[in-house]
Amino acid sequence: MSINVFQAILIGLWTAFCFSGMLLGIYTNRCIVLSFGVGIILGDLPTALAMGAIGELAYMGFGVGAGGTVPPNPIGPGIFGTLMAITSA
């Protein structure tokens, strides 16, 4: 599957909206929310939700990973991980 320019722009806008949610006080910067939007835009919601659920495993401890470290930004598994899973299938 290939991504056209319109889908890429929509994914960029979705990412910007989700990360601006931190400023607005809504909790949209999570892997599952990011993956949900990518799945809707690309038309493969089951794969996107599966990838979002896998990405959420890193954040189950309220933002604290193994050894007291803070997990990285959720854009990696939320957007790029979902994009790779959907487009490589």
Protein backbone atom coordinates (compact mmCIF):
# COMPACT_ATOMS: atom_id res chain seq x y z
CA MET A 1 0.00 0.00 0.00
CA SER A 2 1.25 3.46 -0.79
CA ILE A 3 0.30 6.73 0.87
CA ASN A 4 -0.72 9.66 -1.30
CA VAL A 5 -0.02 13.30 -0.53
CA PHE A 6 -3.53 13.98 0.78
CA GLN A 7 -3.27 11.14 3.31
CA ALA A 8 0.17 12.35 4.40
CA ILE A 9 -1.19 15.84 5.02
CA LEU A 10 -4.14 14.43 6.98
CA ILE A 11 -1.80 12.32 9.12
CA GLY A 12 0.34 15.39 9.79
CA LEU A 13 -2.71 17.40 10.80
CA TRP A 14 -3.95 14.56 13.02
CA THR A 15 -0.55 14.37 14.72
CA ALA A 16 -0.51 18.13 15.29
CA PHE A 17 -4.03 18.02 16.74
CA CYS A 18 -3.18 15.16 19.09
CA PHE A 19 -0.04 16.83 20.38
CA SER A 20 -1.77 20.18 20.81
CA GLY A 21 -4.16 18.36 23.12
CA MET A 22 -1.48 18.53 25.80
CA LEU A 23 -1.81 22.31 25.72
CA LEU A 24 -5.61 22.20 25.73
CA GLY A 25 -5.80 19.82 28.66
CA ILE A 26 -7.25 16.86 26.77
CA TYR A 27 -5.37 13.59 26.78
CA THR A 28 -4.92 12.92 23.06
CA ASN A 29 -1.16 12.33 22.96
CA ARG A 30 -1.44 8.57 23.51
CA CYS A 31 -0.43 5.78 21.16
CA ILE A 32 -3.95 4.40 20.89
CA VAL A 33 -5.43 7.77 19.92
CA LEU A 34 -2.68 8.50 17.41
CA SER A 35 -3.02 5.02 15.88
CA PHE A 36 -6.80 5.31 15.71
CA GLY A 37 -6.56 8.42 13.54
CA VAL A 38 -3.96 6.85 11.25
CA GLY A 39 -6.15 3.76 10.89
CA ILE A 40 -9.17 5.86 9.92
CA ILE A 41 -7.14 7.88 7.40
CA LEU A 42 -5.49 4.83 5.80
CA GLY A 43 -8.56 2.60 6.02
CA ASP A 44 -7.12 -0.22 8.15
CA LEU A 45 -8.55 0.29 11.62
CA PRO A 46 -7.97 -3.23 13.07
CA THR A 47 -4.24 -3.14 12.36
CA ALA A 48 -3.98 0.42 13.66
CA LEU A 49 -5.72 -0.39 16.93
CA ALA A 50 -3.53 -3.46 17.42
CA MET A 51 -0.42 -1.34 16.94
CA GLY A 52 -1.80 1.33 19.27
CA ALA A 53 -2.47 -1.25 21.96
CA ILE A 54 1.06 -2.62 21.64
CA GLY A 55 2.46 0.91 21.85
CA GLU A 56 0.43 1.61 24.98
CA LEU A 57 2.25 -1.18 26.82
CA ALA A 58 5.26 1.11 27.23
CA TYR A 59 3.09 3.69 29.01
CA MET A 60 1.12 1.41 31.36
CA GLY A 61 3.03 2.59 34.45
CA PHE A 62 1.76 6.19 34.23
CA GLY A 63 4.66 7.32 32.10
CA VAL A 64 7.42 5.56 34.01
CA GLY A 65 9.25 2.74 32.26
CA ALA A 66 11.55 0.04 33.55
CA GLY A 67 14.12 1.27 36.05
CA GLY A 68 12.34 4.57 36.62
CA THR A 69 13.02 5.92 33.14
CA VAL A 70 10.41 7.90 31.25
CA PRO A 71 9.37 6.31 27.93
CA PRO A 72 10.05 8.37 24.81
CA ASN A 73 7.54 10.40 22.88
CA PRO A 74 4.49 8.33 21.79
CA ILE A 75 4.77 9.61 18.21
CA GLY A 76 7.18 6.77 17.41
CA PRO A 77 4.92 3.79 18.06
CA GLY A 78 1.71 5.75 17.57
CA ILE A 79 2.34 7.22 14.13
CA PHE A 80 5.43 5.67 12.60
CA GLY A 81 4.87 2.18 13.96
CA THR A 82 1.31 2.16 12.68
CA LEU A 83 2.37 3.55 9.30
CA MET A 84 5.00 0.84 8.92
CA ALA A 85 2.59 -1.91 9.94
CA ILE A 86 -0.14 -0.82 7.54
CA THR A 87 2.02 0.04 4.53
CA SER A 88 4.26 -3.03 4.73
CA ALA A 89 1.32 -5.46 4.68
